Amino acid sequence: MDIFTQQLINGLTLGSVYALVALGYTMVYGIIGLINFAHGDVVMLGAMTATMIAASLIGADPSVSAFAVIGLGLAAAIALCMAVGWTAERVAYRPLRRAPRLAALITAIGVSIILQNVAMMVWGRNYLSFPQVLSPRVFELGGARISTLQVAIMLIAGAIMAGLVAVVHRTRLGTAMRATAQNREVAGLMGVNINTVISAAFLIGSALAAVAGVMVTTYYGVSQYTMGFMLGLKAFTAAVLGGIGNLGGAMVGGLLLGVIEAMGSGYIGDLTGGFLGSHYQDVFAFVVLVMVLIFRPSGLLGERVGDRA
């Protein structure tokens, strides 16, 4: 039971990050039908930026508070990620809206490679360590250990996801987004500024990616220019698992995938004597992806719909 509780806590923490990143995938796909494979690298930029800002602040004044370090790092990460997301949409994706989907998909992969190489030139190939500004307290819960940092990650992620749902379902922008997702041409005829709506989706998704990047680098303590690749693939898997294009599905898929990974690396790792332990936790994510694509391609909360002519 101790192992179950501990792995559940670890899985929900990791799944909260996956859910935030998956929301960026699902928002863009739901509105324009694009799988933005560069989204994971936007997370990486957020993590690297926050790490750089934090290291600079600590180097200038070691007595600076942890809230100031993380707050300024988060603000800088959000600003940079939103600028990158808006630029990518405006320069790379907008000219291809009426092109075949394969062209936009290949372009997204190209943007991902560009962002990785720019990050490598700016920050180098080595891992960057996030300064140890936090001293999280650890509590016992049902025989397991949970830190205040894990609680903070889950609570912040939950609040952000609830806020996003409220924006989409309770505001004029959200109404415009849902109308654009239904039919761009008709939404445009009804007075919706399609370009503004799509740009807003990229900006919101990029801001969520920045928050997720800061969560990852504060939780694990390191960041590196290739970290967004695997994280992006897992978040995409979470979006597919829940039903890509569905906000609730992205949240459920992210949390569920995190728990599956944690349980797989914990329980199956013990049963196999460590042969399929934490070093093979990535396997579980992609096994889930394959099984979903085989047995329920629309995802857990997705709907089976036909392509529009």
PDB file of C-alpha atoms in Angstrom:
ATOM      1  CA  MET A   1       0.000   0.000   0.000  1.00  0.00           C
ATOM      2  CA  ASP A   2       2.920   2.334   0.732  1.00  0.00           C
ATOM      3  CA  ILE A   3       4.242   1.818  -2.777  1.00  0.00           C
ATOM      4  CA  PHE A   4       0.813   2.458  -4.288  1.00  0.00           C
ATOM      5  CA  THR A   5       0.337   5.735  -2.401  1.00  0.00           C
ATOM      6  CA  GLN A   6       3.851   6.946  -3.188  1.00  0.00           C
ATOM      7  CA  GLN A   7       3.578   6.140  -6.879  1.00  0.00           C
ATOM      8  CA  LEU A   8       0.121   7.714  -7.019  1.00  0.00           C
ATOM      9  CA  ILE A   9       1.526  10.958  -5.597  1.00  0.00           C
ATOM     10  CA  ASN A  10       4.472  10.878  -8.009  1.00  0.00           C
ATOM     11  CA  GLY A  11       2.168  10.092 -10.919  1.00  0.00           C
ATOM     12  CA  LEU A  12      -0.271  12.904 -10.162  1.00  0.00           C
ATOM     13  CA  THR A  13       2.618  15.368  -9.883  1.00  0.00           C
ATOM     14  CA  LEU A  14       4.066  14.300 -13.216  1.00  0.00           C
ATOM     15  CA  GLY A  15       0.609  14.041 -14.758  1.00  0.00           C
ATOM     16  CA  SER A  16      -0.178  17.633 -13.793  1.00  0.00           C
ATOM     17  CA  VAL A  17       2.731  18.780 -15.944  1.00  0.00           C
ATOM     18  CA  TYR A  18       1.677  16.513 -18.811  1.00  0.00           C
ATOM     19  CA  ALA A  19      -1.851  17.899 -18.604  1.00  0.00           C
ATOM     20  CA  LEU A  20      -0.688  21.517 -18.872  1.00  0.00           C
ATOM     21  CA  VAL A  21       1.415  20.748 -21.936  1.00  0.00           C
ATOM     22  CA  ALA A  22      -1.322  18.575 -23.468  1.00  0.00           C
ATOM     23  CA  LEU A  23      -3.763  21.483 -23.208  1.00  0.00           C
ATOM     24  CA  GLY A  24      -1.550  23.455 -25.574  1.00  0.00           C
ATOM     25  CA  TYR A  25      -1.612  20.616 -28.087  1.00  0.00           C
ATOM     26  CA  THR A  26      -5.350  20.110 -27.846  1.00  0.00           C
ATOM     27  CA  MET A  27      -6.270  23.817 -28.096  1.00  0.00           C
ATOM     28  CA  VAL A  28      -4.327  24.315 -31.313  1.00  0.00           C
ATOM     29  CA  TYR A  29      -5.506  21.024 -32.806  1.00  0.00           C
ATOM     30  CA  GLY A  30      -9.126  21.687 -31.870  1.00  0.00           C
ATOM     31  CA  ILE A  31      -9.124  25.065 -33.608  1.00  0.00           C
ATOM     32  CA  ILE A  32      -6.980  24.602 -36.720  1.00  0.00           C
ATOM     33  CA  GLY A  33      -6.328  20.843 -36.850  1.00  0.00           C
ATOM     34  CA  LEU A  34      -2.548  21.229 -36.434  1.00  0.00           C
ATOM     35  CA  ILE A  35      -0.402  18.945 -34.302  1.00  0.00           C
ATOM     36  CA  ASN A  36       2.203  21.450 -33.150  1.00  0.00           C
ATOM     37  CA  PHE A  37       5.221  19.246 -32.508  1.00  0.00           C
ATOM     38  CA  ALA A  38       7.262  22.334 -31.601  1.00  0.00           C
ATOM     39  CA  HIS A  39       5.167  22.763 -28.456  1.00  0.00           C
ATOM     40  CA  GLY A  40       7.463  20.602 -26.347  1.00  0.00           C
ATOM     41  CA  ASP A  41      10.390  22.817 -27.268  1.00  0.00           C
ATOM     42  CA  VAL A  42       8.451  25.856 -26.101  1.00  0.00           C
ATOM     43  CA  VAL A  43       8.318  24.095 -22.714  1.00  0.00           C
ATOM     44  CA  MET A  44      12.083  23.690 -22.936  1.00  0.00           C
ATOM     45  CA  LEU A  45      12.553  27.398 -23.643  1.00  0.00           C
ATOM     46  CA  GLY A  46      10.477  28.234 -20.580  1.00  0.00           C
ATOM     47  CA  ALA A  47      12.566  25.933 -18.389  1.00  0.00           C
ATOM     48  CA  MET A  48      15.894  27.206 -19.722  1.00  0.00           C
ATOM     49  CA  THR A  49      14.843  30.860 -19.436  1.00  0.00           C
ATOM     50  CA  ALA A  50      13.649  30.447 -15.847  1.00  0.00           C
ATOM     51  CA  THR A  51      16.881  28.644 -14.952  1.00  0.00           C
ATOM     52  CA  MET A  52      19.001  31.415 -16.480  1.00  0.00           C
ATOM     53  CA  ILE A  53      17.056  34.169 -14.700  1.00  0.00           C
ATOM     54  CA  ALA A  54      17.187  32.325 -11.383  1.00  0.00           C
ATOM     55  CA  ALA A  55      20.938  31.710 -11.654  1.00  0.00           C
ATOM     56  CA  SER A  56      21.538  35.372 -12.544  1.00  0.00           C
ATOM     57  CA  LEU A  57      19.498  36.631  -9.584  1.00  0.00           C
ATOM     58  CA  ILE A  58      21.171  34.283  -7.123  1.00  0.00           C
ATOM     59  CA  GLY A  59      24.585  35.228  -8.509  1.00  0.00           C
ATOM     60  CA  ALA A  60      23.861  38.939  -8.076  1.00  0.00           C
ATOM     61  CA  ASP A  61      22.274  38.632  -4.615  1.00  0.00           C
ATOM     62  CA  PRO A  62      22.376  35.271  -2.797  1.00  0.00           C
ATOM     63  CA  SER A  63      19.918  36.555  -0.201  1.00  0.00           C
ATOM     64  CA  VAL A  64      17.104  37.176  -2.698  1.00  0.00           C
ATOM     65  CA  SER A  65      13.867  35.394  -1.764  1.00  0.00           C
ATOM     66  CA  ALA A  66      12.771  32.186  -3.436  1.00  0.00           C
ATOM     67  CA  PHE A  67       9.441  33.728  -4.444  1.00  0.00           C
ATOM     68  CA  ALA A  68      11.214  36.575  -6.237  1.00  0.00           C
ATOM     69  CA  VAL A  69      13.546  34.172  -8.046  1.00  0.00           C
ATOM     70  CA  ILE A  70      10.763  31.862  -9.222  1.00  0.00           C
ATOM     71  CA  GLY A  71       8.341  34.721  -9.896  1.00  0.00           C
ATOM     72  CA  LEU A  72      10.745  36.680 -12.087  1.00  0.00           C
ATOM     73  CA  GLY A  73      11.896  33.506 -13.810  1.00  0.00           C
ATOM     74  CA  LEU A  74       8.291  32.530 -14.517  1.00  0.00           C
ATOM     75  CA  ALA A  75       7.431  36.006 -15.828  1.00  0.00           C
ATOM     76  CA  ALA A  76      10.414  35.983 -18.188  1.00  0.00           C
ATOM     77  CA  ALA A  77       9.616  32.424 -19.331  1.00  0.00           C
ATOM     78  CA  ILE A  78       5.977  33.278 -20.055  1.00  0.00           C
ATOM     79  CA  ALA A  79       6.932  36.411 -21.997  1.00  0.00           C
ATOM     80  CA  LEU A  80       9.511  34.575 -24.129  1.00  0.00           C
ATOM     81  CA  CYS A  81       7.323  31.523 -24.767  1.00  0.00           C
ATOM     82  CA  MET A  82       4.337  33.645 -25.773  1.00  0.00           C
ATOM     83  CA  ALA A  83       6.535  35.639 -28.149  1.00  0.00           C
ATOM     84  CA  VAL A  84       7.905  32.427 -29.683  1.00  0.00           C
ATOM     85  CA  GLY A  85       4.442  30.880 -29.987  1.00  0.00           C
ATOM     86  CA  TRP A  86       2.962  33.990 -31.608  1.00  0.00           C
ATOM     87  CA  THR A  87       5.910  34.286 -34.027  1.00  0.00           C
ATOM     88  CA  ALA A  88       5.725  30.627 -35.028  1.00  0.00           C
ATOM     89  CA  GLU A  89       2.005  30.915 -35.734  1.00  0.00           C
ATOM     90  CA  ARG A  90       2.381  34.150 -37.676  1.00  0.00           C
ATOM     91  CA  VAL A  91       5.455  33.212 -39.706  1.00  0.00           C
ATOM     92  CA  ALA A  92       5.392  29.425 -40.066  1.00  0.00           C
ATOM     93  CA  TYR A  93       1.803  28.196 -39.669  1.00  0.00           C
ATOM     94  CA  ARG A  94      -0.519  30.961 -40.884  1.00  0.00           C
ATOM     95  CA  PRO A  95       0.687  30.808 -44.522  1.00  0.00           C
ATOM     96  CA  LEU A  96      -0.045  27.049 -44.529  1.00  0.00           C
ATOM     97  CA  ARG A  97      -3.617  27.054 -43.248  1.00  0.00           C
ATOM     98  CA  ARG A  98      -5.054  26.034 -46.591  1.00  0.00           C
ATOM     99  CA  ALA A  99      -2.162  23.751 -47.474  1.00  0.00           C
ATOM    100  CA  PRO A 100      -2.338  19.955 -46.968  1.00  0.00           C
ATOM    101  CA  ARG A 101      -2.002  18.977 -43.301  1.00  0.00           C
ATOM    102  CA  LEU A 102       1.240  17.141 -44.017  1.00  0.00           C
ATOM    103  CA  ALA A 103       2.910  20.425 -45.001  1.00  0.00           C
ATOM    104  CA  ALA A 104       1.995  22.049 -41.680  1.00  0.00           C
ATOM    105  CA  LEU A 105       3.086  18.948 -39.776  1.00  0.00           C
ATOM    106  CA  ILE A 106       6.501  18.933 -41.428  1.00  0.00           C
ATOM    107  CA  THR A 107       6.797  22.669 -40.757  1.00  0.00           C
ATOM    108  CA  ALA A 108       6.073  22.065 -37.067  1.00  0.00           C
ATOM    109  CA  ILE A 109       8.884  19.510 -36.942  1.00  0.00           C
ATOM    110  CA  GLY A 110      11.150  22.063 -38.628  1.00  0.00           C
ATOM    111  CA  VAL A 111      10.228  24.722 -36.057  1.00  0.00           C
ATOM    112  CA  SER A 112      11.031  22.201 -33.309  1.00  0.00           C
ATOM    113  CA  ILE A 113      14.500  21.587 -34.750  1.00  0.00           C
ATOM    114  CA  ILE A 114      15.109  25.327 -35.078  1.00  0.00           C
ATOM    115  CA  LEU A 115      14.153  25.981 -31.452  1.00  0.00           C
ATOM    116  CA  GLN A 116      16.374  23.155 -30.224  1.00  0.00           C
ATOM    117  CA  ASN A 117      19.373  24.431 -32.126  1.00  0.00           C
ATOM    118  CA  VAL A 118      18.823  28.038 -31.065  1.00  0.00           C
ATOM    119  CA  ALA A 119      18.639  26.887 -27.446  1.00  0.00           C
ATOM    120  CA  MET A 120      21.829  24.865 -27.905  1.00  0.00           C
ATOM    121  CA  MET A 121      23.655  27.926 -29.295  1.00  0.00           C
ATOM    122  CA  VAL A 122      22.416  30.159 -26.477  1.00  0.00           C
ATOM    123  CA  TRP A 123      22.788  27.845 -23.470  1.00  0.00           C
ATOM    124  CA  GLY A 124      25.132  25.131 -24.730  1.00  0.00           C
ATOM    125  CA  ARG A 125      24.823  21.353 -24.697  1.00  0.00           C
ATOM    126  CA  ASN A 126      25.305  20.784 -20.975  1.00  0.00           C
ATOM    127  CA  TYR A 127      22.583  20.515 -18.366  1.00  0.00           C
ATOM    128  CA  LEU A 128      21.782  23.708 -16.460  1.00  0.00           C
ATOM    129  CA  SER A 129      21.118  23.397 -12.734  1.00  0.00           C
ATOM    130  CA  PHE A 130      18.283  25.347 -11.194  1.00  0.00           C
ATOM    131  CA  PRO A 131      19.498  27.107  -8.014  1.00  0.00           C
ATOM    132  CA  GLN A 132      18.447  25.451  -4.768  1.00  0.00           C
ATOM    133  CA  VAL A 133      16.234  28.306  -3.630  1.00  0.00           C
ATOM    134  CA  LEU A 134      13.466  26.068  -2.290  1.00  0.00           C
ATOM    135  CA  SER A 135      13.568  23.889   0.803  1.00  0.00           C
ATOM    136  CA  PRO A 136      10.279  22.024   0.539  1.00  0.00           C
ATOM    137  CA  ARG A 137       8.930  20.352   3.636  1.00  0.00           C
ATOM    138  CA  VAL A 138       8.143  16.646   3.413  1.00  0.00           C
ATOM    139  CA  PHE A 139       5.105  15.069   5.053  1.00  0.00           C
ATOM    140  CA  GLU A 140       4.077  11.480   5.688  1.00  0.00           C
ATOM    141  CA  LEU A 141       0.794  10.475   4.036  1.00  0.00           C
ATOM    142  CA  GLY A 142      -0.409   6.899   4.319  1.00  0.00           C
ATOM    143  CA  GLY A 143       3.131   5.615   4.599  1.00  0.00           C
ATOM    144  CA  ALA A 144       4.264   7.677   1.595  1.00  0.00           C
ATOM    145  CA  ARG A 145       6.181  10.939   1.403  1.00  0.00           C
ATOM    146  CA  ILE A 146       4.802  14.079  -0.217  1.00  0.00           C
ATOM    147  CA  SER A 147       6.600  17.418  -0.414  1.00  0.00           C
ATOM    148  CA  THR A 148       5.143  20.900  -0.384  1.00  0.00           C
ATOM    149  CA  LEU A 149       6.600  21.352  -3.883  1.00  0.00           C
ATOM    150  CA  GLN A 150       4.547  18.417  -5.189  1.00  0.00           C
ATOM    151  CA  VAL A 151       1.426  19.812  -3.535  1.00  0.00           C
ATOM    152  CA  ALA A 152       2.126  23.236  -5.045  1.00  0.00           C
ATOM    153  CA  ILE A 153       2.588  21.777  -8.539  1.00  0.00           C
ATOM    154  CA  MET A 154      -0.701  19.867  -8.357  1.00  0.00           C
ATOM    155  CA  LEU A 155      -2.670  22.777  -6.904  1.00  0.00           C
ATOM    156  CA  ILE A 156      -1.277  25.350  -9.358  1.00  0.00           C
ATOM    157  CA  ALA A 157      -1.873  23.033 -12.311  1.00  0.00           C
ATOM    158  CA  GLY A 158      -5.425  22.362 -11.126  1.00  0.00           C
ATOM    159  CA  ALA A 159      -6.151  26.070 -10.707  1.00  0.00           C
ATOM    160  CA  ILE A 160      -4.771  26.870 -14.167  1.00  0.00           C
ATOM    161  CA  MET A 161      -6.785  24.100 -15.811  1.00  0.00           C
ATOM    162  CA  ALA A 162      -9.970  25.236 -14.064  1.00  0.00           C
ATOM    163  CA  GLY A 163      -9.268  28.814 -15.145  1.00  0.00           C
ATOM    164  CA  LEU A 164      -8.757  27.755 -18.751  1.00  0.00           C
ATOM    165  CA  VAL A 165     -12.059  25.859 -18.782  1.00  0.00           C
ATOM    166  CA  ALA A 166     -13.759  28.971 -17.404  1.00  0.00           C
ATOM    167  CA  VAL A 167     -12.178  31.137 -20.118  1.00  0.00           C
ATOM    168  CA  VAL A 168     -13.241  28.776 -22.892  1.00  0.00           C
ATOM    169  CA  HIS A 169     -16.816  28.348 -21.665  1.00  0.00           C
ATOM    170  CA  ARG A 170     -17.578  31.687 -19.971  1.00  0.00           C
ATOM    171  CA  THR A 171     -15.939  34.439 -22.012  1.00  0.00           C
ATOM    172  CA  ARG A 172     -16.381  36.023 -25.433  1.00  0.00           C
ATOM    173  CA  LEU A 173     -12.919  34.808 -26.441  1.00  0.00           C
ATOM    174  CA  GLY A 174     -13.858  31.266 -25.448  1.00  0.00           C
ATOM    175  CA  THR A 175     -17.067  31.486 -27.434  1.00  0.00           C
ATOM    176  CA  ALA A 176     -15.113  32.695 -30.451  1.00  0.00           C
ATOM    177  CA  MET A 177     -12.653  29.812 -30.017  1.00  0.00           C
ATOM    178  CA  ARG A 178     -15.425  27.235 -29.904  1.00  0.00           C
ATOM    179  CA  ALA A 179     -17.109  28.775 -32.921  1.00  0.00           C
ATOM    180  CA  THR A 180     -13.840  28.767 -34.863  1.00  0.00           C
ATOM    181  CA  ALA A 181     -13.239  25.146 -33.905  1.00  0.00           C
ATOM    182  CA  GLN A 182     -16.698  24.242 -35.259  1.00  0.00           C
ATOM    183  CA  ASN A 183     -16.348  26.040 -38.586  1.00  0.00           C
ATOM    184  CA  ARG A 184     -13.807  28.732 -39.354  1.00  0.00           C
ATOM    185  CA  GLU A 185     -15.568  30.091 -42.437  1.00  0.00           C
ATOM    186  CA  VAL A 186     -18.971  30.448 -40.769  1.00  0.00           C
ATOM    187  CA  ALA A 187     -17.380  31.955 -37.633  1.00  0.00           C
ATOM    188  CA  GLY A 188     -15.658  34.533 -39.844  1.00  0.00           C
ATOM    189  CA  LEU A 189     -18.957  35.411 -41.513  1.00  0.00           C
ATOM    190  CA  MET A 190     -20.484  35.947 -38.076  1.00  0.00           C
ATOM    191  CA  GLY A 191     -17.864  38.582 -37.245  1.00  0.00           C
ATOM    192  CA  VAL A 192     -15.239  36.477 -35.458  1.00  0.00           C
ATOM    193  CA  ASN A 193     -11.666  37.583 -36.183  1.00  0.00           C
ATOM    194  CA  ILE A 194     -10.184  34.197 -37.036  1.00  0.00           C
ATOM    195  CA  ASN A 195      -6.564  35.363 -36.968  1.00  0.00           C
ATOM    196  CA  THR A 196      -6.974  36.851 -33.502  1.00  0.00           C
ATOM    197  CA  VAL A 197      -8.622  33.715 -32.161  1.00  0.00           C
ATOM    198  CA  ILE A 198      -5.926  31.414 -33.514  1.00  0.00           C
ATOM    199  CA  SER A 199      -3.162  33.699 -32.251  1.00  0.00           C
ATOM    200  CA  ALA A 200      -4.837  33.724 -28.832  1.00  0.00           C
ATOM    201  CA  ALA A 201      -4.840  29.919 -28.779  1.00  0.00           C
ATOM    202  CA  PHE A 202      -1.098  29.871 -29.481  1.00  0.00           C
ATOM    203  CA  LEU A 203      -0.449  32.551 -26.854  1.00  0.00           C
ATOM    204  CA  ILE A 204      -2.431  30.740 -24.167  1.00  0.00           C
ATOM    205  CA  GLY A 205      -0.871  27.386 -25.046  1.00  0.00           C
ATOM    206  CA  SER A 206       2.618  28.907 -24.953  1.00  0.00           C
ATOM    207  CA  ALA A 207       1.955  30.482 -21.553  1.00  0.00           C
ATOM    208  CA  LEU A 208       0.855  27.083 -20.222  1.00  0.00           C
ATOM    209  CA  ALA A 209       4.015  25.561 -21.695  1.00  0.00           C
ATOM    210  CA  ALA A 210       6.132  28.150 -19.867  1.00  0.00           C
ATOM    211  CA  VAL A 211       4.453  27.330 -16.552  1.00  0.00           C
ATOM    212  CA  ALA A 212       5.008  23.611 -17.171  1.00  0.00           C
ATOM    213  CA  GLY A 213       8.668  24.260 -18.008  1.00  0.00           C
ATOM    214  CA  VAL A 214       9.210  26.145 -14.754  1.00  0.00           C
ATOM    215  CA  MET A 215       7.489  23.327 -12.854  1.00  0.00           C
ATOM    216  CA  VAL A 216       9.753  20.728 -14.432  1.00  0.00           C
ATOM    217  CA  THR A 217      13.002  22.583 -13.804  1.00  0.00           C
ATOM    218  CA  THR A 218      12.132  23.424 -10.188  1.00  0.00           C
ATOM    219  CA  TYR A 219      10.997  19.847  -9.511  1.00  0.00           C
ATOM    220  CA  TYR A 220      13.922  18.019 -11.107  1.00  0.00           C
ATOM    221  CA  GLY A 221      16.481  20.809 -10.662  1.00  0.00           C
ATOM    222  CA  VAL A 222      17.913  20.630 -14.196  1.00  0.00           C
ATOM    223  CA  SER A 223      17.085  21.651 -17.746  1.00  0.00           C
ATOM    224  CA  GLN A 224      18.666  20.957 -21.123  1.00  0.00           C
ATOM    225  CA  TYR A 225      18.006  21.887 -24.756  1.00  0.00           C
ATOM    226  CA  THR A 226      16.690  18.417 -25.715  1.00  0.00           C
ATOM    227  CA  MET A 227      14.315  18.030 -22.760  1.00  0.00           C
ATOM    228  CA  GLY A 228      11.287  19.255 -24.705  1.00  0.00           C
ATOM    229  CA  PHE A 229      11.359  16.429 -27.244  1.00  0.00           C
ATOM    230  CA  MET A 230      10.387  13.535 -24.973  1.00  0.00           C
ATOM    231  CA  LEU A 231       8.174  15.712 -22.778  1.00  0.00           C
ATOM    232  CA  GLY A 232       6.329  16.938 -25.867  1.00  0.00           C
ATOM    233  CA  LEU A 233       5.793  13.412 -27.158  1.00  0.00           C
ATOM    234  CA  LYS A 234       4.402  12.283 -23.815  1.00  0.00           C
ATOM    235  CA  ALA A 235       2.090  15.291 -23.609  1.00  0.00           C
ATOM    236  CA  PHE A 236       0.901  14.519 -27.141  1.00  0.00           C
ATOM    237  CA  THR A 237       0.290  10.942 -26.000  1.00  0.00           C
ATOM    238  CA  ALA A 238      -1.748  12.318 -23.095  1.00  0.00           C
ATOM    239  CA  ALA A 239      -3.788  14.477 -25.466  1.00  0.00           C
ATOM    240  CA  VAL A 240      -4.485  11.481 -27.724  1.00  0.00           C
ATOM    241  CA  LEU A 241      -5.319   9.313 -24.710  1.00  0.00           C
ATOM    242  CA  GLY A 242      -7.910  11.776 -23.458  1.00  0.00           C
ATOM    243  CA  GLY A 243      -9.202  12.755 -26.887  1.00  0.00           C
ATOM    244  CA  ILE A 244      -7.239  15.399 -28.739  1.00  0.00           C
ATOM    245  CA  GLY A 245      -9.260  18.547 -29.267  1.00  0.00           C
ATOM    246  CA  ASN A 246     -11.086  18.039 -25.957  1.00  0.00           C
ATOM    247  CA  LEU A 247      -9.926  20.156 -22.989  1.00  0.00           C
ATOM    248  CA  GLY A 248     -11.297  17.751 -20.394  1.00  0.00           C
ATOM    249  CA  GLY A 249      -9.713  14.873 -22.261  1.00  0.00           C
ATOM    250  CA  ALA A 250      -6.288  16.545 -22.190  1.00  0.00           C
ATOM    251  CA  MET A 251      -6.517  16.970 -18.426  1.00  0.00           C
ATOM    252  CA  VAL A 252      -7.689  13.425 -17.798  1.00  0.00           C
ATOM    253  CA  GLY A 253      -5.169  12.010 -20.255  1.00  0.00           C
ATOM    254  CA  GLY A 254      -2.268  13.890 -18.672  1.00  0.00           C
ATOM    255  CA  LEU A 255      -3.093  12.798 -15.138  1.00  0.00           C
ATOM    256  CA  LEU A 256      -3.801   9.230 -16.214  1.00  0.00           C
ATOM    257  CA  LEU A 257      -0.572   8.965 -18.196  1.00  0.00           C
ATOM    258  CA  GLY A 258       1.466  10.264 -15.263  1.00  0.00           C
ATOM    259  CA  VAL A 259      -0.106   7.670 -12.957  1.00  0.00           C
ATOM    260  CA  ILE A 260       0.419   4.883 -15.515  1.00  0.00           C
ATOM    261  CA  GLU A 261       4.100   5.775 -15.834  1.00  0.00           C
ATOM    262  CA  ALA A 262       4.602   5.956 -12.086  1.00  0.00           C
ATOM    263  CA  MET A 263       2.756   2.707 -11.397  1.00  0.00           C
ATOM    264  CA  GLY A 264       4.556   0.963 -14.239  1.00  0.00           C
ATOM    265  CA  SER A 265       8.021   1.992 -13.089  1.00  0.00           C
ATOM    266  CA  GLY A 266       7.124   1.147  -9.472  1.00  0.00           C
ATOM    267  CA  TYR A 267       5.150  -2.082  -9.565  1.00  0.00           C
ATOM    268  CA  ILE A 268       6.356  -3.650 -12.802  1.00  0.00           C
ATOM    269  CA  GLY A 269       9.902  -2.621 -11.944  1.00  0.00           C
ATOM    270  CA  ASP A 270       9.658  -4.556  -8.665  1.00  0.00           C
ATOM    271  CA  LEU A 271       8.019  -7.585 -10.299  1.00  0.00           C
ATOM    272  CA  THR A 272      10.789  -7.824 -12.914  1.00  0.00           C
ATOM    273  CA  GLY A 273      13.618  -7.269 -10.458  1.00  0.00           C
ATOM    274  CA  GLY A 274      14.304  -3.794 -11.826  1.00  0.00           C
ATOM    275  CA  PHE A 275      14.552  -4.925 -15.452  1.00  0.00           C
ATOM    276  CA  LEU A 276      11.545  -2.784 -16.412  1.00  0.00           C
ATOM    277  CA  GLY A 277      11.986  -0.109 -13.764  1.00  0.00           C
ATOM    278  CA  SER A 278      12.330   3.658 -13.922  1.00  0.00           C
ATOM    279  CA  HIS A 279      14.840   3.468 -16.782  1.00  0.00           C
ATOM    280  CA  TYR A 280      12.074   2.037 -18.969  1.00  0.00           C
ATOM    281  CA  GLN A 281       9.224   4.281 -17.841  1.00  0.00           C
ATOM    282  CA  ASP A 282       9.058   5.883 -21.296  1.00  0.00           C
ATOM    283  CA  VAL A 283       8.014   2.499 -22.676  1.00  0.00           C
ATOM    284  CA  PHE A 284       4.763   2.582 -20.723  1.00  0.00           C
ATOM    285  CA  ALA A 285       3.730   5.939 -22.221  1.00  0.00           C
ATOM    286  CA  PHE A 286       4.152   4.755 -25.784  1.00  0.00           C
ATOM    287  CA  VAL A 287       2.548   1.389 -25.144  1.00  0.00           C
ATOM    288  CA  VAL A 288      -0.481   3.380 -24.001  1.00  0.00           C
ATOM    289  CA  LEU A 289      -0.329   5.460 -27.196  1.00  0.00           C
ATOM    290  CA  VAL A 290      -0.246   2.367 -29.407  1.00  0.00           C
ATOM    291  CA  MET A 291      -3.104   0.713 -27.522  1.00  0.00           C
ATOM    292  CA  VAL A 292      -5.281   3.833 -27.723  1.00  0.00           C
ATOM    293  CA  LEU A 293      -4.643   4.228 -31.445  1.00  0.00           C
ATOM    294  CA  ILE A 294      -5.559   0.580 -32.013  1.00  0.00           C
ATOM    295  CA  PHE A 295      -8.645   0.243 -29.827  1.00  0.00           C
ATOM    296  CA  ARG A 296     -10.016   3.803 -29.447  1.00  0.00           C
ATOM    297  CA  PRO A 297      -8.411   6.298 -31.840  1.00  0.00           C
ATOM    298  CA  SER A 298     -10.776   9.065 -30.695  1.00  0.00           C
ATOM    299  CA  GLY A 299      -9.476   8.852 -27.125  1.00  0.00           C
ATOM    300  CA  LEU A 300     -11.285   8.310 -23.836  1.00  0.00           C
ATOM    301  CA  LEU A 301     -13.401  11.472 -24.030  1.00  0.00           C
ATOM    302  CA  GLY A 302     -13.169  12.124 -27.754  1.00  0.00           C
ATOM    303  CA  GLU A 303     -16.014  11.795 -30.193  1.00  0.00           C
ATOM    304  CA  ARG A 304     -15.963   9.853 -33.422  1.00  0.00           C
ATOM    305  CA  VAL A 305     -16.381  12.424 -36.151  1.00  0.00           C
ATOM    306  CA  GLY A 306     -15.906  12.308 -39.886  1.00  0.00           C
ATOM    307  CA  ASP A 307     -13.649  14.699 -41.758  1.00  0.00           C
ATOM    308  CA  ARG A 308     -15.457  17.645 -43.247  1.00  0.00           C
ATOM    309  CA  ALA A 309     -15.475  17.830 -46.999  1.00  0.00           C
TER     310      ALA A 309
END
